[in-house]
PDB file of C-alpha atoms in Angstrom:
ATOM      1  CA  MET C   1       0.990 192.945  24.581  1.00 72.00           C
ATOM      2  CA  PRO C   2       0.357 190.007  22.716  1.00 87.00           C
ATOM      3  CA  THR C   3      -1.272 186.913  24.564  1.00 94.00           C
ATOM      4  CA  LEU C   4      -1.212 183.070  23.694  1.00 96.00           C
ATOM      5  CA  GLY C   5      -4.560 181.652  24.465  1.00 96.00           C
ATOM      6  CA  THR C   6      -5.274 178.508  26.408  1.00 97.00           C
ATOM      7  CA  ASP C   7      -5.457 176.365  23.331  1.00 97.00           C
ATOM      8  CA  LYS C   8      -2.416 176.730  22.353  1.00 98.00           C
ATOM      9  CA  LEU C   9      -0.275 177.390  25.493  1.00 98.00           C
ATOM     10  CA  SER C  10       0.722 173.669  27.026  1.00 98.00           C
ATOM     11  CA  VAL C  11       4.117 173.095  29.351  1.00 98.00           C
ATOM     12  CA  GLN C  12       6.475 170.190  29.210  1.00 98.00           C
ATOM     13  CA  LEU C  13       5.813 168.351  31.616  1.00 98.00           C
ATOM     14  CA  TYR C  14       9.998 167.369  32.214  1.00 98.00           C
ATOM     15  CA  THR C  15       9.969 170.723  34.311  1.00 98.00           C
ATOM     16  CA  LEU C  16       8.005 169.061  36.780  1.00 98.00           C
ATOM     17  CA  ARG C  17       9.910 165.479  36.580  1.00 98.00           C
ATOM     18  CA  GLU C  18      10.410 165.380  40.306  1.00 97.00           C
ATOM     19  CA  ALA C  19       6.969 166.054  41.213  1.00 97.00           C
ATOM     20  CA  LEU C  20       5.134 164.045  38.313  1.00 97.00           C
ATOM     21  CA  THR C  21       7.831 160.752  39.280  1.00 97.00           C
ATOM     22  CA  ASP C  22       6.684 160.848  43.139  1.00 97.00           C
ATOM     23  CA  ASP C  23       2.423 161.878  42.682  1.00 97.00           C
ATOM     24  CA  VAL C  24       1.585 162.030  38.560  1.00 98.00           C
ATOM     25  CA  ASP C  25      -2.362 163.164  39.490  1.00 98.00           C
ATOM     26  CA  GLY C  26      -1.276 165.638  42.134  1.00 98.00           C
ATOM     27  CA  THR C  27       1.432 167.201  39.752  1.00 98.00           C
ATOM     28  CA  LEU C  28      -1.744 167.105  37.175  1.00 98.00           C
ATOM     29  CA  GLY C  29      -4.046 168.970  39.540  1.00 98.00           C
ATOM     30  CA  ARG C  30      -1.724 171.945  40.396  1.00 98.00           C
ATOM     31  CA  ILE C  31      -1.545 172.274  36.493  1.00 98.00           C
ATOM     32  CA  ALA C  32      -4.781 172.931  36.119  1.00 98.00           C
ATOM     33  CA  GLU C  33      -5.336 174.905  38.820  1.00 98.00           C
ATOM     34  CA  ILE C  34      -2.824 177.509  37.235  1.00 98.00           C
ATOM     35  CA  GLY C  35      -5.220 177.405  34.343  1.00 98.00           C
ATOM     36  CA  TYR C  36      -2.997 175.398  31.633  1.00 98.00           C
ATOM     37  CA  LYS C  37      -5.045 173.018  29.766  1.00 98.00           C
ATOM     38  CA  LEU C  38      -2.680 171.175  27.720  1.00 98.00           C
ATOM     39  CA  VAL C  39       0.678 169.572  28.707  1.00 98.00           C
ATOM     40  CA  GLU C  40       3.407 167.665  26.909  1.00 98.00           C
ATOM     41  CA  PRO C  41       4.189 164.276  28.430  1.00 98.00           C
ATOM     42  CA  PHE C  42       7.761 162.798  28.400  1.00 97.00           C
ATOM     43  CA  GLY C  43       8.414 159.432  28.727  1.00 92.00           C
ATOM     44  CA  PHE C  44       4.486 159.304  28.473  1.00 95.00           C
ATOM     45  CA  GLN C  45       4.957 154.881  28.898  1.00 95.00           C
ATOM     46  CA  LYS C  46       6.133 154.938  31.916  1.00 95.00           C
ATOM     47  CA  PHE C  47       3.771 157.473  33.643  1.00 96.00           C
ATOM     48  CA  PHE C  48       0.773 155.979  31.241  1.00 97.00           C
ATOM     49  CA  ASP C  49      -1.858 154.810  33.475  1.00 97.00           C
ATOM     50  CA  GLY C  50      -1.421 158.146  35.752  1.00 97.00           C
ATOM     51  CA  LEU C  51      -1.844 160.001  32.681  1.00 98.00           C
ATOM     52  CA  SER C  52      -4.826 158.144  31.584  1.00 98.00           C
ATOM     53  CA  SER C  53      -6.666 158.804  34.374  1.00 98.00           C
ATOM     54  CA  ALA C  54      -5.421 162.180  35.515  1.00 98.00           C
ATOM     55  CA  LEU C  55      -6.045 163.597  32.301  1.00 98.00           C
ATOM     56  CA  PRO C  56      -9.483 163.906  31.721  1.00 98.00           C
ATOM     57  CA  LYS C  57      -9.996 164.079  35.682  1.00 98.00           C
ATOM     58  CA  TYR C  58      -8.493 167.650  35.753  1.00 98.00           C
ATOM     59  CA  GLY C  59      -9.423 168.392  32.308  1.00 98.00           C
ATOM     60  CA  LEU C  60      -6.602 168.542  30.429  1.00 98.00           C
ATOM     61  CA  SER C  61      -5.318 166.909  26.862  1.00 98.00           C
ATOM     62  CA  ALA C  62      -2.275 166.092  25.575  1.00 98.00           C
ATOM     63  CA  PRO C  63      -1.957 166.864  21.971  1.00 98.00           C
ATOM     64  CA  THR C  64       1.736 166.330  22.046  1.00 98.00           C
ATOM     65  CA  THR C  65       4.355 163.711  23.849  1.00 98.00           C
ATOM     66  CA  HIS C  66       8.591 163.337  24.038  1.00 98.00           C
ATOM     67  CA  SER C  67       9.532 159.816  22.431  1.00 98.00           C
ATOM     68  CA  SER C  68      12.756 158.377  20.989  1.00 97.00           C
ATOM     69  CA  LEU C  69      11.688 157.645  17.037  1.00 97.00           C
ATOM     70  CA  VAL C  70      14.799 157.540  15.700  1.00 96.00           C
ATOM     71  CA  ASP C  71      16.075 153.952  14.579  1.00 90.00           C
ATOM     72  CA  ALA C  72      13.580 152.640  17.217  1.00 91.00           C
ATOM     73  CA  ASP C  73      10.736 150.231  17.356  1.00 90.00           C
ATOM     74  CA  VAL C  74       7.666 152.774  16.836  1.00 96.00           C
ATOM     75  CA  ASP C  75       4.826 150.598  16.939  1.00 97.00           C
ATOM     76  CA  ASP C  76       3.998 150.422  20.680  1.00 96.00           C
ATOM     77  CA  VAL C  77       5.070 154.270  21.389  1.00 97.00           C
ATOM     78  CA  LEU C  78       2.525 155.341  18.979  1.00 98.00           C
ATOM     79  CA  ALA C  79      -0.081 152.847  19.916  1.00 97.00           C
ATOM     80  CA  ALA C  80      -0.124 154.028  23.457  1.00 97.00           C
ATOM     81  CA  ALA C  81      -0.142 157.304  21.989  1.00 98.00           C
ATOM     82  CA  LYS C  82      -3.260 157.059  20.196  1.00 98.00           C
ATOM     83  CA  GLU C  83      -4.750 154.828  23.379  1.00 97.00           C
ATOM     84  CA  LEU C  84      -3.912 157.704  25.276  1.00 97.00           C
ATOM     85  CA  GLY C  85      -5.184 160.875  22.857  1.00 97.00           C
ATOM     86  CA  ILE C  86      -2.093 162.561  21.366  1.00 98.00           C
ATOM     87  CA  GLN C  87      -1.568 163.359  18.038  1.00 98.00           C
ATOM     88  CA  THR C  88       1.494 164.324  17.356  1.00 98.00           C
ATOM     89  CA  VAL C  89       4.828 161.956  18.687  1.00 98.00           C
ATOM     90  CA  ILE C  90       8.189 163.968  19.057  1.00 98.00           C
ATOM     91  CA  ASP C  91      11.554 162.479  19.072  1.00 98.00           C
ATOM     92  CA  PRO C  92      13.570 165.103  21.619  1.00 97.00           C
ATOM     93  CA  HIS C  93      16.930 164.202  21.525  1.00 96.00           C
ATOM     94  CA  THR C  94      19.594 162.607  19.023  1.00 97.00           C
ATOM     95  CA  ASP C  95      22.987 161.570  19.366  1.00 97.00           C
ATOM     96  CA  PRO C  96      24.677 165.334  18.726  1.00 97.00           C
ATOM     97  CA  ALA C  97      27.927 163.125  16.638  1.00 97.00           C
ATOM     98  CA  ARG C  98      25.460 162.461  13.590  1.00 97.00           C
ATOM     99  CA  TRP C  99      25.132 165.943  13.421  1.00 98.00           C
ATOM    100  CA  GLN C 100      28.220 166.601  11.764  1.00 96.00           C
ATOM    101  CA  ASP C 101      27.465 165.205   8.228  1.00 96.00           C
ATOM    102  CA  ALA C 102      24.880 165.632   5.676  1.00 98.00           C
ATOM    103  CA  ASP C 103      24.160 162.046   5.091  1.00 97.00           C
ATOM    104  CA  ASP C 104      24.175 161.247   8.441  1.00 98.00           C
ATOM    105  CA  ILE C 105      21.216 163.976   9.076  1.00 98.00           C
ATOM    106  CA  ALA C 106      19.629 162.678   5.720  1.00 98.00           C
ATOM    107  CA  LYS C 107      19.405 158.890   7.448  1.00 98.00           C
ATOM    108  CA  ILE C 108      17.864 160.627  11.077  1.00 98.00           C
ATOM    109  CA  ALA C 109      15.559 162.362   8.501  1.00 98.00           C
ATOM    110  CA  GLN C 110      14.470 158.482   6.562  1.00 98.00           C
ATOM    111  CA  SER C 111      13.732 157.205  10.029  1.00 98.00           C
ATOM    112  CA  LEU C 112      11.178 160.206  10.644  1.00 98.00           C
ATOM    113  CA  ASN C 113       9.911 159.864   7.695  1.00 98.00           C
ATOM    114  CA  ALA C 114       9.678 155.771   8.824  1.00 98.00           C
ATOM    115  CA  ALA C 115       8.122 156.812  11.478  1.00 98.00           C
ATOM    116  CA  ALA C 116       5.454 159.024   9.700  1.00 98.00           C
ATOM    117  CA  GLU C 117       4.267 156.521   7.096  1.00 98.00           C
ATOM    118  CA  LYS C 118       3.259 154.576  10.392  1.00 98.00           C
ATOM    119  CA  ALA C 119       2.012 157.117  12.008  1.00 98.00           C
ATOM    120  CA  ALA C 120      -0.581 158.122   9.767  1.00 98.00           C
ATOM    121  CA  ALA C 121      -1.786 154.471   9.419  1.00 97.00           C
ATOM    122  CA  LEU C 122      -3.345 155.636  13.107  1.00 98.00           C
ATOM    123  CA  GLY C 123      -4.140 159.007  11.944  1.00 98.00           C
ATOM    124  CA  LEU C 124      -0.974 160.414  14.392  1.00 98.00           C
ATOM    125  CA  THR C 125       1.889 162.663  13.025  1.00 98.00           C
ATOM    126  CA  VAL C 126       5.767 162.831  13.958  1.00 98.00           C
ATOM    127  CA  GLY C 127       8.001 165.569  14.497  1.00 98.00           C
ATOM    128  CA  TYR C 128      11.397 166.511  15.611  1.00 98.00           C
ATOM    129  CA  HIS C 129      12.217 168.925  18.584  1.00 98.00           C
ATOM    130  CA  ASN C 130      16.418 169.905  19.147  1.00 98.00           C
ATOM    131  CA  HIS C 131      18.621 171.318  21.602  1.00 98.00           C
ATOM    132  CA  ALA C 132      21.293 173.456  20.794  1.00 98.00           C
ATOM    133  CA  PHE C 133      23.532 170.705  18.741  1.00 98.00           C
ATOM    134  CA  GLU C 134      21.600 170.663  14.961  1.00 98.00           C
ATOM    135  CA  LEU C 135      22.177 174.369  15.105  1.00 98.00           C
ATOM    136  CA  GLU C 136      25.602 174.932  16.127  1.00 98.00           C
ATOM    137  CA  SER C 137      26.446 171.935  13.105  1.00 98.00           C
ATOM    138  CA  VAL C 138      27.003 174.578   9.612  1.00 97.00           C
ATOM    139  CA  ILE C 139      27.507 172.079   6.998  1.00 97.00           C
ATOM    140  CA  ASP C 140      27.388 174.376   3.423  1.00 96.00           C
ATOM    141  CA  GLY C 141      26.160 177.201   4.745  1.00 96.00           C
ATOM    142  CA  LYS C 142      22.799 175.654   6.587  1.00 97.00           C
ATOM    143  CA  HIS C 143      21.992 174.462  10.195  1.00 98.00           C
ATOM    144  CA  GLY C 144      22.039 171.119  10.467  1.00 98.00           C
ATOM    145  CA  LEU C 145      18.493 171.316  11.314  1.00 98.00           C
ATOM    146  CA  GLU C 146      17.727 172.820   7.890  1.00 98.00           C
ATOM    147  CA  ILE C 147      18.951 169.964   6.586  1.00 98.00           C
ATOM    148  CA  LEU C 148      17.260 167.901   8.334  1.00 98.00           C
ATOM    149  CA  ALA C 149      13.813 169.754   7.133  1.00 98.00           C
ATOM    150  CA  ASP C 150      14.925 169.565   3.644  1.00 98.00           C
ATOM    151  CA  ASN C 151      15.312 165.673   4.229  1.00 98.00           C
ATOM    152  CA  LEU C 152      11.778 165.323   6.388  1.00 98.00           C
ATOM    153  CA  ALA C 153       8.753 164.139   3.785  1.00 98.00           C
ATOM    154  CA  PRO C 154       6.226 166.915   4.360  1.00 97.00           C
ATOM    155  CA  GLU C 155       4.183 165.609   7.156  1.00 97.00           C
ATOM    156  CA  VAL C 156       6.689 165.595   9.435  1.00 98.00           C
ATOM    157  CA  ILE C 157       6.934 168.808  11.726  1.00 98.00           C
ATOM    158  CA  LEU C 158       9.497 170.313  14.282  1.00 98.00           C
ATOM    159  CA  GLU C 159       8.923 171.379  16.956  1.00 98.00           C
ATOM    160  CA  VAL C 160      11.351 174.219  18.138  1.00 98.00           C
ATOM    161  CA  ASP C 161      13.261 174.819  21.219  1.00 98.00           C
ATOM    162  CA  THR C 162      13.975 178.694  20.575  1.00 98.00           C
ATOM    163  CA  TYR C 163      15.987 179.184  23.496  1.00 98.00           C
ATOM    164  CA  TRP C 164      18.306 176.274  22.218  1.00 98.00           C
ATOM    165  CA  ALA C 165      18.162 177.125  18.839  1.00 98.00           C
ATOM    166  CA  ALA C 166      19.407 180.875  19.742  1.00 98.00           C
ATOM    167  CA  GLY C 167      22.014 179.138  21.991  1.00 97.00           C
ATOM    168  CA  GLY C 168      23.432 177.032  19.312  1.00 97.00           C
ATOM    169  CA  GLY C 169      24.071 180.692  17.289  1.00 97.00           C
ATOM    170  CA  ALA C 170      20.867 181.085  15.435  1.00 98.00           C
ATOM    171  CA  ASP C 171      19.075 183.305  14.528  1.00 98.00           C
ATOM    172  CA  VAL C 172      16.173 182.345  15.617  1.00 98.00           C
ATOM    173  CA  PRO C 173      13.351 184.500  13.579  1.00 98.00           C
ATOM    174  CA  ALA C 174      15.066 183.784  10.678  1.00 98.00           C
ATOM    175  CA  LEU C 175      15.527 180.174  11.031  1.00 98.00           C
ATOM    176  CA  LEU C 176      12.057 179.989  12.196  1.00 98.00           C
ATOM    177  CA  GLY C 177      11.707 181.618   8.733  1.00 97.00           C
ATOM    178  CA  LYS C 178      13.045 179.213   7.045  1.00 97.00           C
ATOM    179  CA  LEU C 179      11.732 176.195   8.446  1.00 98.00           C
ATOM    180  CA  GLY C 180       8.809 177.438   7.524  1.00 97.00           C
ATOM    181  CA  ASP C 181       4.628 176.243   7.919  1.00 96.00           C
ATOM    182  CA  ARG C 182       6.910 172.482   9.073  1.00 97.00           C
ATOM    183  CA  VAL C 183       6.871 174.037  12.490  1.00 98.00           C
ATOM    184  CA  GLN C 184       4.012 173.483  14.079  1.00 98.00           C
ATOM    185  CA  ALA C 185       5.468 173.663  17.784  1.00 98.00           C
ATOM    186  CA  LEU C 186       7.612 175.995  19.961  1.00 98.00           C
ATOM    187  CA  HIS C 187       9.454 175.231  23.452  1.00 98.00           C
ATOM    188  CA  ILE C 188       9.117 178.605  24.838  1.00 98.00           C
ATOM    189  CA  LYS C 189      11.959 179.195  27.722  1.00 98.00           C
ATOM    190  CA  ASP C 190      13.922 181.914  29.097  1.00 98.00           C
ATOM    191  CA  GLY C 191      16.786 183.076  31.131  1.00 98.00           C
ATOM    192  CA  ASP C 192      20.284 184.221  30.311  1.00 97.00           C
ATOM    193  CA  GLY C 193      20.612 182.221  27.187  1.00 95.00           C
ATOM    194  CA  SER C 194      23.709 180.523  28.569  1.00 96.00           C
ATOM    195  CA  LYS C 195      23.811 176.633  28.789  1.00 95.00           C
ATOM    196  CA  ASP C 196      23.736 176.934  32.463  1.00 97.00           C
ATOM    197  CA  VAL C 197      20.414 175.744  32.902  1.00 98.00           C
ATOM    198  CA  LYS C 198      20.209 176.835  36.628  1.00 98.00           C
ATOM    199  CA  LYS C 199      19.872 180.204  34.937  1.00 98.00           C
ATOM    200  CA  GLN C 200      16.301 179.536  33.288  1.00 98.00           C
ATOM    201  CA  VAL C 201      13.584 181.425  34.801  1.00 98.00           C
ATOM    202  CA  ALA C 202      10.199 181.867  34.198  1.00 98.00           C
ATOM    203  CA  VAL C 203       8.657 183.164  30.522  1.00 98.00           C
ATOM    204  CA  GLY C 204       9.460 187.178  30.887  1.00 97.00           C
ATOM    205  CA  ASP C 205      11.997 187.200  33.274  1.00 98.00           C
ATOM    206  CA  GLY C 206      14.969 186.056  31.003  1.00 98.00           C
ATOM    207  CA  SER C 207      16.289 188.498  28.134  1.00 97.00           C
ATOM    208  CA  LEU C 208      14.649 186.688  25.392  1.00 98.00           C
ATOM    209  CA  PRO C 209      13.303 187.872  22.931  1.00 98.00           C
ATOM    210  CA  VAL C 210      10.155 185.092  23.585  1.00 98.00           C
ATOM    211  CA  TRP C 211       7.544 187.469  21.366  1.00 97.00           C
ATOM    212  CA  ASP C 212       9.861 188.082  18.647  1.00 97.00           C
ATOM    213  CA  TYR C 213      10.379 184.029  18.194  1.00 98.00           C
ATOM    214  CA  ILE C 214       6.405 183.638  18.546  1.00 97.00           C
ATOM    215  CA  ASN C 215       5.041 185.975  16.038  1.00 96.00           C
ATOM    216  CA  ALA C 216       7.990 184.332  13.436  1.00 97.00           C
ATOM    217  CA  ALA C 217       6.065 181.195  13.770  1.00 96.00           C
ATOM    218  CA  PRO C 218       2.503 182.579  12.739  1.00 91.00           C
ATOM    219  CA  ASN C 219       1.346 178.612  11.959  1.00 92.00           C
ATOM    220  CA  MET C 220       2.866 177.282  15.671  1.00 96.00           C
ATOM    221  CA  LYS C 221      -0.685 175.003  16.960  1.00 98.00           C
ATOM    222  CA  TYR C 222       1.393 175.042  20.685  1.00 98.00           C
ATOM    223  CA  GLY C 223       3.678 177.305  22.032  1.00 98.00           C
ATOM    224  CA  VAL C 224       5.562 174.556  24.995  1.00 98.00           C
ATOM    225  CA  VAL C 225       6.315 176.741  28.964  1.00 98.00           C
ATOM    226  CA  GLU C 226       9.628 174.168  30.046  1.00 98.00           C
ATOM    227  CA  LEU C 227      12.414 174.940  32.336  1.00 98.00           C
ATOM    228  CA  ASP C 228      15.345 172.228  31.966  1.00 98.00           C
ATOM    229  CA  ASP C 229      16.277 173.403  35.392  1.00 98.00           C
ATOM    230  CA  SER C 230      16.237 176.383  37.347  1.00 98.00           C
ATOM    231  CA  ALA C 231      17.557 178.079  41.023  1.00 98.00           C
ATOM    232  CA  GLY C 232      14.009 178.904  41.737  1.00 97.00           C
ATOM    233  CA  ASP C 233      10.875 176.813  42.287  1.00 98.00           C
ATOM    234  CA  ARG C 234       9.779 175.450  38.977  1.00 98.00           C
ATOM    235  CA  PHE C 235       5.971 175.510  39.839  1.00 98.00           C
ATOM    236  CA  VAL C 236       5.779 179.254  40.915  1.00 98.00           C
ATOM    237  CA  ALA C 237       8.084 179.592  37.105  1.00 98.00           C
ATOM    238  CA  VAL C 238       5.821 177.239  35.620  1.00 98.00           C
ATOM    239  CA  ALA C 239       2.792 179.684  37.027  1.00 98.00           C
ATOM    240  CA  ASP C 240       4.528 183.058  35.799  1.00 98.00           C
ATOM    241  CA  SER C 241       4.906 181.724  32.691  1.00 98.00           C
ATOM    242  CA  PHE C 242       1.668 181.386  32.318  1.00 98.00           C
ATOM    243  CA  ALA C 243       0.235 184.205  33.604  1.00 97.00           C
ATOM    244  CA  TYR C 244       2.719 186.055  31.504  1.00 97.00           C
ATOM    245  CA  LEU C 245       2.503 184.185  28.654  1.00 98.00           C
ATOM    246  CA  THR C 246      -2.041 184.576  29.015  1.00 97.00           C
ATOM    247  CA  GLY C 247      -1.054 188.413  29.675  1.00 94.00           C
ATOM    248  CA  LYS C 248      -2.603 187.692  33.727  1.00 87.00           C
ATOM    249  CA  ALA C 249       0.374 188.922  34.985  1.00 74.00           C
ATOM    250  CA  ALA C 250       0.075 191.089  38.253  1.00 61.00           C
TER     251      ALA C 250
END
């Protein structure tokens, strides 16, 4: 079975949002104990002080983060990311209503391109992360996410959430092939593929062909484990996902 190394395997901290809100240090300590070397914060400015002390304490780094960029004042976000050692800031969500028209999608791309210019001055990059609606939108035979990619500056990357791409009706390996080298990160999730996030489970315990997705993005720098929710203990799911993806499962 293929495996991912710890230099590529990350975990989206939204998965453990309740624990993180209560205790940043303790949460990152548990993540490091599992074996992760990388994390992907969300709302990182809210947790900035805790992250800045706990990341080096536990030998963790955060190469990517989620933070709003589209039609936002990005200067403070980018400066804070630079200070924390983050390399890529990824917009995690936009208004689904903006994905029904190609011109509206192009405007989202323009906002990301503008943010990318500011990021480049700091040695950073920016990107975009999808949910299902960017794939449910099909205009002239193209998924909305493909239209976005067509309008992005070359330096803007994509983090494809494979679970939601499949849930939005995309043939995920084919989509990743079309998006090509722009795909620098994947969100790796498992479950039954439905929109009931309580049905999400540890990677390897569901029905999604996660290795087909990973293999379809050969230039992926980071595979990010995430559960939007789960009926079970999400810390256990994060640990089981790590074991499965690194080939250390019992």
